[in-house]
CSV table of C-alpha atoms in Angstrom, one decimal:
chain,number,residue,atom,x,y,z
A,1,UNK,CA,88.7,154.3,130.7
A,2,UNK,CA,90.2,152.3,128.3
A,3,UNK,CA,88.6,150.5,125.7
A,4,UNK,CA,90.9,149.2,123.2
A,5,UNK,CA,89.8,145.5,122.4
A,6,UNK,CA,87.0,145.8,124.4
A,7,UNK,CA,83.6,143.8,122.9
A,8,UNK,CA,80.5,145.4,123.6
A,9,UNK,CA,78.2,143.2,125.4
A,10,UNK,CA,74.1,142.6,125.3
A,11,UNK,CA,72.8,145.1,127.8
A,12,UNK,CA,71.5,143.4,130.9
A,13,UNK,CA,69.9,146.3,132.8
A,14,UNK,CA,71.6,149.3,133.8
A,15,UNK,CA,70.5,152.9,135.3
A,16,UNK,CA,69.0,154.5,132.2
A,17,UNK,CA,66.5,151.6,132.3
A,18,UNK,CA,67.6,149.0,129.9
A,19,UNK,CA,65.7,146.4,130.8
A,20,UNK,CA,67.2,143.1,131.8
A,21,UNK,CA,67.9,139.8,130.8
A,22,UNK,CA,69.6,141.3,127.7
A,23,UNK,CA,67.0,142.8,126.0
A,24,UNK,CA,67.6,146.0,124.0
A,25,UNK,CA,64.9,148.1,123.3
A,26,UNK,CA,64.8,150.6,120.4
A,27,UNK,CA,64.1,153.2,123.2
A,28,UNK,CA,67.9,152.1,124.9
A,29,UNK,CA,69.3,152.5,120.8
A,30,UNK,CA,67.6,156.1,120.5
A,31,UNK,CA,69.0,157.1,123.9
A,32,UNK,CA,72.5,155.9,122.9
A,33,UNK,CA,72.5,157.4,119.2
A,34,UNK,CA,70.5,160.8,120.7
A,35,UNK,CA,67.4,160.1,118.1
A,36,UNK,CA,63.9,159.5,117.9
A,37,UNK,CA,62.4,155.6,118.1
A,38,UNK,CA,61.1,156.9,114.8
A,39,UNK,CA,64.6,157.2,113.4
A,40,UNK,CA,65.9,153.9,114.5
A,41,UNK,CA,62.6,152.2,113.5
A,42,UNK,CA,63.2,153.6,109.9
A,43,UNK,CA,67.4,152.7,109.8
A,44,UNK,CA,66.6,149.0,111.8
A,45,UNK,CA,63.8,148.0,108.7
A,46,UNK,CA,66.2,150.2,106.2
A,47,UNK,CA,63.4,152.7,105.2
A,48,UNK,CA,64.4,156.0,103.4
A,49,UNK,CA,64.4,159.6,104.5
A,50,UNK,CA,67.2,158.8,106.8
A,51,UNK,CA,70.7,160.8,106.3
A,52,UNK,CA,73.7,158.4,105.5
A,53,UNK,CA,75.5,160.0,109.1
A,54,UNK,CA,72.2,159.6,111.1
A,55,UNK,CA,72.1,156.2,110.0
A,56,UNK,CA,75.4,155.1,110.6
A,57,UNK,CA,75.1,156.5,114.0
A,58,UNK,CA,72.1,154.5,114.5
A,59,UNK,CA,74.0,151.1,113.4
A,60,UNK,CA,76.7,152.0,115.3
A,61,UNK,CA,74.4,152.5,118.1
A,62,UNK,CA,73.0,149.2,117.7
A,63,UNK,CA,76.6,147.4,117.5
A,64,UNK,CA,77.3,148.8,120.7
A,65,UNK,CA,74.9,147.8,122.7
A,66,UNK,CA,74.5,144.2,120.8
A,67,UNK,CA,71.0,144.5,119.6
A,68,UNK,CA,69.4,141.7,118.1
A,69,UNK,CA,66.6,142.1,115.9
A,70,UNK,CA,63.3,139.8,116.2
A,71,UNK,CA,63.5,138.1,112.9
A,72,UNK,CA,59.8,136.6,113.8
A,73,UNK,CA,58.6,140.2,114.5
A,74,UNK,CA,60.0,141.5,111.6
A,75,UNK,CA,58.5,139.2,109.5
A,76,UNK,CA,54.9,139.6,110.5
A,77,UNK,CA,55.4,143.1,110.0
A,78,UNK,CA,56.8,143.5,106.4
A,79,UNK,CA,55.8,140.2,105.4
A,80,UNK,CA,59.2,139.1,104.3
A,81,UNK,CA,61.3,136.5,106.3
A,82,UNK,CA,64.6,136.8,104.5
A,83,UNK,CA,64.6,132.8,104.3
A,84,UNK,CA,65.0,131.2,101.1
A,85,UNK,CA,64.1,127.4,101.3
A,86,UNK,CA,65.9,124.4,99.3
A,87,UNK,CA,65.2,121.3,99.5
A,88,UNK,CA,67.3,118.3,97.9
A,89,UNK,CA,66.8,114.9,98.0
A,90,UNK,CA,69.9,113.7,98.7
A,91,UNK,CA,72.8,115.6,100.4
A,92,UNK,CA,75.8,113.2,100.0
A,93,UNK,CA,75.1,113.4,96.1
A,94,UNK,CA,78.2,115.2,94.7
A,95,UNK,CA,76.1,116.9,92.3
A,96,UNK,CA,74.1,118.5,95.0
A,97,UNK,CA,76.8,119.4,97.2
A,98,UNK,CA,78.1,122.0,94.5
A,99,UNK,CA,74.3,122.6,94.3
A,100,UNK,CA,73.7,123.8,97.6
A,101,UNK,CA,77.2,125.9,97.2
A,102,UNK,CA,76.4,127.8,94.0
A,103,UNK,CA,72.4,128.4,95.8
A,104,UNK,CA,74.3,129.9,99.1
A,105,UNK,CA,76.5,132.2,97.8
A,106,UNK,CA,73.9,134.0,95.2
A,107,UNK,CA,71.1,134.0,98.3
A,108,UNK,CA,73.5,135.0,100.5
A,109,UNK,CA,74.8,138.0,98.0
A,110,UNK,CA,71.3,139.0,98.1
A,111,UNK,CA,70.9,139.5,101.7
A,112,UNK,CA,69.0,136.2,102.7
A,113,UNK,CA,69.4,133.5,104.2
A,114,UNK,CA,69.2,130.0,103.0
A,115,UNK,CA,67.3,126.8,104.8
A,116,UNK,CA,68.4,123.6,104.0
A,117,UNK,CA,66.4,120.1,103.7
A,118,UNK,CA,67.6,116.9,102.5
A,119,UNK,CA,64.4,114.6,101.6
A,120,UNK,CA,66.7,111.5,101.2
A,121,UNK,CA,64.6,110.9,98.3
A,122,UNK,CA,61.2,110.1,100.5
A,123,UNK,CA,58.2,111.4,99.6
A,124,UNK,CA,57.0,112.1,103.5
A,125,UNK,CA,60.1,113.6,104.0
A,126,UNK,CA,59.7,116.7,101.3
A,127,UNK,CA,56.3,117.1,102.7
A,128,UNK,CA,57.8,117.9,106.4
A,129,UNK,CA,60.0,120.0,105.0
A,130,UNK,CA,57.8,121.9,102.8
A,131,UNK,CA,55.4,122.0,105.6
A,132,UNK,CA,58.6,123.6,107.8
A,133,UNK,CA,59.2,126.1,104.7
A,134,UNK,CA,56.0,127.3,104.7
A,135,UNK,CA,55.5,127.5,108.5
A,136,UNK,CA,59.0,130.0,108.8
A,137,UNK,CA,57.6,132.2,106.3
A,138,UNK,CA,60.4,131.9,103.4
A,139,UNK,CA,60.2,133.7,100.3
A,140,UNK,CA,60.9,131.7,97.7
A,141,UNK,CA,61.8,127.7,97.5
A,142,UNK,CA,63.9,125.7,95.3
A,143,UNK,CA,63.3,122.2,95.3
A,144,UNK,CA,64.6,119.1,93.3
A,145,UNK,CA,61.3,117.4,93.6
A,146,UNK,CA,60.2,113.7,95.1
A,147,UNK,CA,56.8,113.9,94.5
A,148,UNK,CA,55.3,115.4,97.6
A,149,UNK,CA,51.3,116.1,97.2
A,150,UNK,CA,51.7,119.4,98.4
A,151,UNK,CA,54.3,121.0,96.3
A,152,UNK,CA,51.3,122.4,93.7
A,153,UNK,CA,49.7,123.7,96.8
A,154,UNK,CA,53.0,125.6,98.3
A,155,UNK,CA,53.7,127.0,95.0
A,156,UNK,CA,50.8,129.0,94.6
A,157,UNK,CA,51.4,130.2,98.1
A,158,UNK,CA,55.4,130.6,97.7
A,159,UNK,CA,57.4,131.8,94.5
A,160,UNK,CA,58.6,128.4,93.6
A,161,UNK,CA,61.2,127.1,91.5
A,162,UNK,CA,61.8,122.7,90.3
A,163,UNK,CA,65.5,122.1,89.5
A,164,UNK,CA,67.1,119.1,88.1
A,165,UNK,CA,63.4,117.4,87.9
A,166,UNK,CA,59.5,118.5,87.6
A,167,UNK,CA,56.5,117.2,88.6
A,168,UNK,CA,53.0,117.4,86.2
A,169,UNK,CA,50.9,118.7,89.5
A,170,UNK,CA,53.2,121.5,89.6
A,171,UNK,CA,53.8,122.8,86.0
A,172,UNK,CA,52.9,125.9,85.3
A,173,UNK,CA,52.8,127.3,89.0
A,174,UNK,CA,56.4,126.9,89.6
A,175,UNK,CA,59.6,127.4,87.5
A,176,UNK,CA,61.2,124.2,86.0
A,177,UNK,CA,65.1,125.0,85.5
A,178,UNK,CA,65.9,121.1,83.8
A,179,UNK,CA,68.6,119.5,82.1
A,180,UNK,CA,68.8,117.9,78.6
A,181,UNK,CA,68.6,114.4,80.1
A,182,UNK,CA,67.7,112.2,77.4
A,183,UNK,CA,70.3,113.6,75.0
A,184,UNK,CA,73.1,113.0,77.6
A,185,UNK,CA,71.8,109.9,77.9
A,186,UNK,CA,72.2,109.0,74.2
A,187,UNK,CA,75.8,111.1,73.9
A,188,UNK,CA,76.8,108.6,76.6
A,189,UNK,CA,75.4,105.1,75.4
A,190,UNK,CA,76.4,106.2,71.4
A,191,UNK,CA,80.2,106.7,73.3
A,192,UNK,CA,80.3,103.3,74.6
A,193,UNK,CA,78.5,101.6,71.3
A,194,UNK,CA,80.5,103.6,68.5
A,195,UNK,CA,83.6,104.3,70.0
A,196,UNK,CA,84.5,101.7,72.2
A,197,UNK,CA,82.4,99.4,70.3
A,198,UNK,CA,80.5,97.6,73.2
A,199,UNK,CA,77.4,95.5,72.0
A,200,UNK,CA,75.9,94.7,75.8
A,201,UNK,CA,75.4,98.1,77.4
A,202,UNK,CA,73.0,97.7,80.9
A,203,UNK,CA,71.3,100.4,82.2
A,204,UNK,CA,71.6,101.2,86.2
A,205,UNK,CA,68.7,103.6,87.2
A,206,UNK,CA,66.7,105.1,90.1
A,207,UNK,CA,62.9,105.2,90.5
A,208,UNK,CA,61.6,105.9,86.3
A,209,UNK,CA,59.0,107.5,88.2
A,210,UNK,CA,61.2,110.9,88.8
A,211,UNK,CA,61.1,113.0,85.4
A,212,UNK,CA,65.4,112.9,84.6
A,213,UNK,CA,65.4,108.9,85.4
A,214,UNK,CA,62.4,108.8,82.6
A,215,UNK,CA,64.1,110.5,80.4
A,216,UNK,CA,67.8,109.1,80.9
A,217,UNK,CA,66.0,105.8,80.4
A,218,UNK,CA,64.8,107.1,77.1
A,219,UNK,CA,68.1,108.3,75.7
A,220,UNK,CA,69.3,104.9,76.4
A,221,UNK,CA,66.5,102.8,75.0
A,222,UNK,CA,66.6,105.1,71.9
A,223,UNK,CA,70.1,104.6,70.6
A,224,UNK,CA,70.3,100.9,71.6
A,225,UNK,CA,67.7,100.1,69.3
A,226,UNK,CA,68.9,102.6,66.8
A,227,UNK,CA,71.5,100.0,66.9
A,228,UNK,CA,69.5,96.9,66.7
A,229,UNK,CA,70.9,96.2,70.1
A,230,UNK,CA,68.6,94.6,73.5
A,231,UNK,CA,68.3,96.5,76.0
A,232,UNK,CA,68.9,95.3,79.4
A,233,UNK,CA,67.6,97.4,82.4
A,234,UNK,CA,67.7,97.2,86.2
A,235,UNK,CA,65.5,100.3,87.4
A,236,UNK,CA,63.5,101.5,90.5
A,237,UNK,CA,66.6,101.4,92.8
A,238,UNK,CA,66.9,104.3,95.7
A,239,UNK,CA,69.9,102.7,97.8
A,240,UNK,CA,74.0,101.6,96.4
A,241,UNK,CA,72.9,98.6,98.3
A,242,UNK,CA,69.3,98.2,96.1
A,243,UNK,CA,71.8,99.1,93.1
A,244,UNK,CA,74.4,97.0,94.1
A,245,UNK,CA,72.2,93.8,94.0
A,246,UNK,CA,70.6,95.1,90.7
A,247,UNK,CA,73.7,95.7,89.0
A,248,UNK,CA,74.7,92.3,90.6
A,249,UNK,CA,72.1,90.0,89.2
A,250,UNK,CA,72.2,92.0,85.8
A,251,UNK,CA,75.7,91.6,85.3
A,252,UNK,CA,75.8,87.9,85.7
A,253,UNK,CA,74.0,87.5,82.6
A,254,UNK,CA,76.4,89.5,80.7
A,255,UNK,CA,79.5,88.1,78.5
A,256,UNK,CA,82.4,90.5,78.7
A,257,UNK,CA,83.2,93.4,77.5
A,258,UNK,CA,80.2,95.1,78.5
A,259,UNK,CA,78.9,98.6,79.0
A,260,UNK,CA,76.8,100.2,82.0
A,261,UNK,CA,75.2,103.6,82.3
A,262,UNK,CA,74.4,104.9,85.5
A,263,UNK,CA,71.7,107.6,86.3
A,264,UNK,CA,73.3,109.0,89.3
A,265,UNK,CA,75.7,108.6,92.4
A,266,UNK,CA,74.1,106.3,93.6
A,267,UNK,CA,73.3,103.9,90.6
A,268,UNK,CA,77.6,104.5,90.0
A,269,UNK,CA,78.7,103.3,93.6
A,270,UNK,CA,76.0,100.3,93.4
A,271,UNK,CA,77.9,99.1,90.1
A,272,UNK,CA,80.8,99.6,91.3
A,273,UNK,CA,80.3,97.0,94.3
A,274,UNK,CA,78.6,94.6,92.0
A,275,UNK,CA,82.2,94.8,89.5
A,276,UNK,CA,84.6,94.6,92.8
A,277,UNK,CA,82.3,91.3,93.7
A,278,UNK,CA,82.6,89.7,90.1
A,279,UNK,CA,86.2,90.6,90.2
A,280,UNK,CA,85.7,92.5,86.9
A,281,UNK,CA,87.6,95.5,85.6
A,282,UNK,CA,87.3,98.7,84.4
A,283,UNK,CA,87.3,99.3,81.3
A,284,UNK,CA,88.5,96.1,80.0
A,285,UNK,CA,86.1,94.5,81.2
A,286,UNK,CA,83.2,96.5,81.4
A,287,UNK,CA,83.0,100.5,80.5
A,288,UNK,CA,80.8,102.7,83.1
A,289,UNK,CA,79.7,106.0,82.1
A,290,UNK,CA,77.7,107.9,84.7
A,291,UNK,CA,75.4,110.8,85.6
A,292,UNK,CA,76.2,113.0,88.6
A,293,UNK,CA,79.6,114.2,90.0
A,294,UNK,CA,81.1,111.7,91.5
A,295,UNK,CA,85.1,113.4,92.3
A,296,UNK,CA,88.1,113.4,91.3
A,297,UNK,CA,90.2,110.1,90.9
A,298,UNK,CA,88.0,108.4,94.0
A,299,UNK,CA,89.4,106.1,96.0
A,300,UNK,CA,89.5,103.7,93.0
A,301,UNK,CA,92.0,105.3,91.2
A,302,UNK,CA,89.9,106.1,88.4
A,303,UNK,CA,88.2,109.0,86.5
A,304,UNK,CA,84.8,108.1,86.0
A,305,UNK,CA,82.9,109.6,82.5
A,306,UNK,CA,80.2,111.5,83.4
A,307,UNK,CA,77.2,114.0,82.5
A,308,UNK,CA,76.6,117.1,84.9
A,309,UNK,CA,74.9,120.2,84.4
A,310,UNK,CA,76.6,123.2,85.5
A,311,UNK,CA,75.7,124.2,89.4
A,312,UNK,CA,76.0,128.3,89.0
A,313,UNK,CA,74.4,127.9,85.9
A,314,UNK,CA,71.4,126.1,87.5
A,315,UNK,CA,71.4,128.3,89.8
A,316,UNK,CA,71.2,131.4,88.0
A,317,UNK,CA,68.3,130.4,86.1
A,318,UNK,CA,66.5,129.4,89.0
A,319,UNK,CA,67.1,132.8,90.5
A,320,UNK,CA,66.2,134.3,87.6
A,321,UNK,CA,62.4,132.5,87.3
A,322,UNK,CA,62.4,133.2,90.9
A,323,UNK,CA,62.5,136.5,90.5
A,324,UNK,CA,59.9,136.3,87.8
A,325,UNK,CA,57.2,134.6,89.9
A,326,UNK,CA,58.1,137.1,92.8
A,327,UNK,CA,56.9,139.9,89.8
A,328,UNK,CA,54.1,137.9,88.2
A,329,UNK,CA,52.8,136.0,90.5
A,330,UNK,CA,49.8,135.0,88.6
A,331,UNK,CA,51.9,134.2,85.4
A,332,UNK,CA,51.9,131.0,84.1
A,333,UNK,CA,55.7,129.9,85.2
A,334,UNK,CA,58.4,129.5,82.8
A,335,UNK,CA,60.8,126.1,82.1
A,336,UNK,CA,64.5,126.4,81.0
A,337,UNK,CA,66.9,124.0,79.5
A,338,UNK,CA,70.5,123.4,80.6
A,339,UNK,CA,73.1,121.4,78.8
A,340,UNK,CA,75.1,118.8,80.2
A,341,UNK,CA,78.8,118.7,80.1
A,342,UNK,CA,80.2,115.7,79.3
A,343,UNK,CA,84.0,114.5,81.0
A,344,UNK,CA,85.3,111.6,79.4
A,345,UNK,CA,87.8,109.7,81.9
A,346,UNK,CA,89.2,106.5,82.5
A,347,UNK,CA,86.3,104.4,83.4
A,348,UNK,CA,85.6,104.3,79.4
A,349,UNK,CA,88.6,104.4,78.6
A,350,UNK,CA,89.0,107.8,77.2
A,351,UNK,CA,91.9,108.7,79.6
A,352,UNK,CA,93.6,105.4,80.4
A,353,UNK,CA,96.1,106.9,82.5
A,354,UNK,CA,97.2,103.3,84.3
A,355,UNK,CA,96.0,99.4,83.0
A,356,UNK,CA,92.9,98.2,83.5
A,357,UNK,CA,92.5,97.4,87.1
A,358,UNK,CA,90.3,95.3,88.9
A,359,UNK,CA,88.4,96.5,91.9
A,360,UNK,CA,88.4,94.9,95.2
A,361,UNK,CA,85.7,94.9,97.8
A,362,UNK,CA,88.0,96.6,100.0
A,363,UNK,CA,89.6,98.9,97.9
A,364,UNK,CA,86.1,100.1,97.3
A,365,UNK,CA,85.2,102.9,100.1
A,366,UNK,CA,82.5,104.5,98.4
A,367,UNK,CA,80.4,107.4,99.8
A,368,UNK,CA,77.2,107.0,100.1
């Protein structure tokens, strides 16, 4: 017979009694490979005291008739799922995106696989999905944190590891891996005061109650009075639209030039909407520095300035406290500090690559 380019199929029941419905036993993989259960029970959980030939034989075995293990099974029985858990709180954040990137290919290079949660920045939301982590069992979870009750609770039961933000209930049980915010903060606002000598700079920020907003609003409020300039701050905002109305109202108080930093994505794209409504432009009329990736050249045409941490970074510290509390679980948990890097573009006017433009409602196609 010949079998060139033929797939092997799931076994649905034949005369050796492989049971049906596509089931394959480890008594149907022994058969086939001419071992002992015991030998394919040591190869399928990779055990030792099996001979490299024996076990390939076994794998092969397996291919062949297209076992599939029972992850749920397996589980219960060595106590490890092979799930890593991350939860972020927004998804569309550019920031996050290489995030979740840099997380999957080190989990995966490890042999595990990685579940994915997007809280949307809700409180109720990173319980459900903390309450979901927990329920499948996963090893270890990385979590920019909301503020979810139960996150001190999960850690003691989990190896857990905060990114990007940390939350008092949980210090000390899980690993904090945070940035620098509050000197970005003041690298940024001393930009726009010293060097492009704005006297108005706004700040544009998310709830203060998450830990980086708190201390993004700090940097700010530190060098503008360092300055002996007023502060003017539109804050708590989780939606472009919440920021867009913020930046709005805060803007129309301001003379031109002006300066705005932003505390994320979000805060960016919300001032953005408010400039295109005034008919303002950038940077002539007001400079935007911002936190968070936001692309390349956007739709816009310009390069925004902004503070980001470095994703692989980030997550190679987070794998490496991981892997501390996996060791010492009853340690208390370490923090690390990350740098930002800083990209100066046009929307400061670092790289003024064209004129100033102004932005129009429908030249603005933000994602959010």
């Amino acid at each position: 017979m010949n079998t060139e380019g033929h797939t092997p199929q799931p076994r649905t029941g034949s005369d050796d009694g492989a049971p049906p419905h596509g089931a394959v036993r480890l008594v149907d993989i022994a058969r086939h490979a001419k071992v002992s259960m015991k030998t394919v029970s040591r190869v399928l959980n990779d055990e030792p005291y099996v001979t490299a030939r024996t076990r390939e034989k076994v794998e092969a075995a397996a291919r062949e008739l297209g076992y599939v293990a029972d992850a749920r099974a397996r589980a219960l029985r060595l106590n490890k799922s092979g799930f890593i858990g991350l939860l972020i709180p927004d998804i569309r954040n550019g920031y996050y995106a290489l995030l979740i990137r840099a997380f999957e290919e080190r989990v995966r290079a490890q042999g595990l696989t990685l579940l994915l949660g997007d809280s949307d920045e809700r409180v109720e939301q990173e319980e459900e999905y903390l309450r979901v982590f927990r329920q499948q069992r996963v090893e270890g979870i990385f979590v920019v944190p909301v503020g979810a009750p139960s996150l001190a609770t999960a850690a003691e039961e989990v190896p857990t590891v905060m990114v990007d933000r940390t939350v008092t209930a949980a210090r000390g049980r899980a690993g904090e891996v945070l940035a620098n915010d509050r000197q970005a903060a003041e690298t940024l606002v001393q930009h726009m005061v010293r060097d492009h000598g704005v006297r108005q700079v706004a700040l544009l920020a998310g709830r203060t109650s998450t830990s980086g907003i708190r201390q993004r609003q700090a940097g700010y409020t530190r060098v503008m009075r360092q300055a002996g300039l007023p502060t003017v701050m539109s804050t708590g905002h989780v939606t472009p639209e919440e920021a867009a109305a913020g930046a709005l109202a805060m803007f129309q108080n301001l003379r031109p030039p002006f300066g705005v930093l932003c505390t994320g994505n979000r805060m960016f794209w919300g001032a953005m909407a408010a400039i295109a409504q005034l008919g303002l432009r950038i940077p002539a009329d007001v400079v935007v520095t911002t936190f968070d990736s936001i692309g390349e050249a956007t739709v816009t045409g310009l390069v925004p300035t902004f503070a980001v941490t470095s994703s692989a970074e980030v997550a190679d510290r987070a794998l490496e406290l991981f892997a501390e509390r996996q060791a010492t679980p009853g340690a208390t948990a370490r923090r690390v500090v990350v740098d930002h890097h800083i990209e100066y573009g046009s929307t400061c006017g670092c790289h003024q690559q064209r004129p100033a433009i102004t932005i129009s409602a429908e030249t603005l196609a933000a994602p959010v």
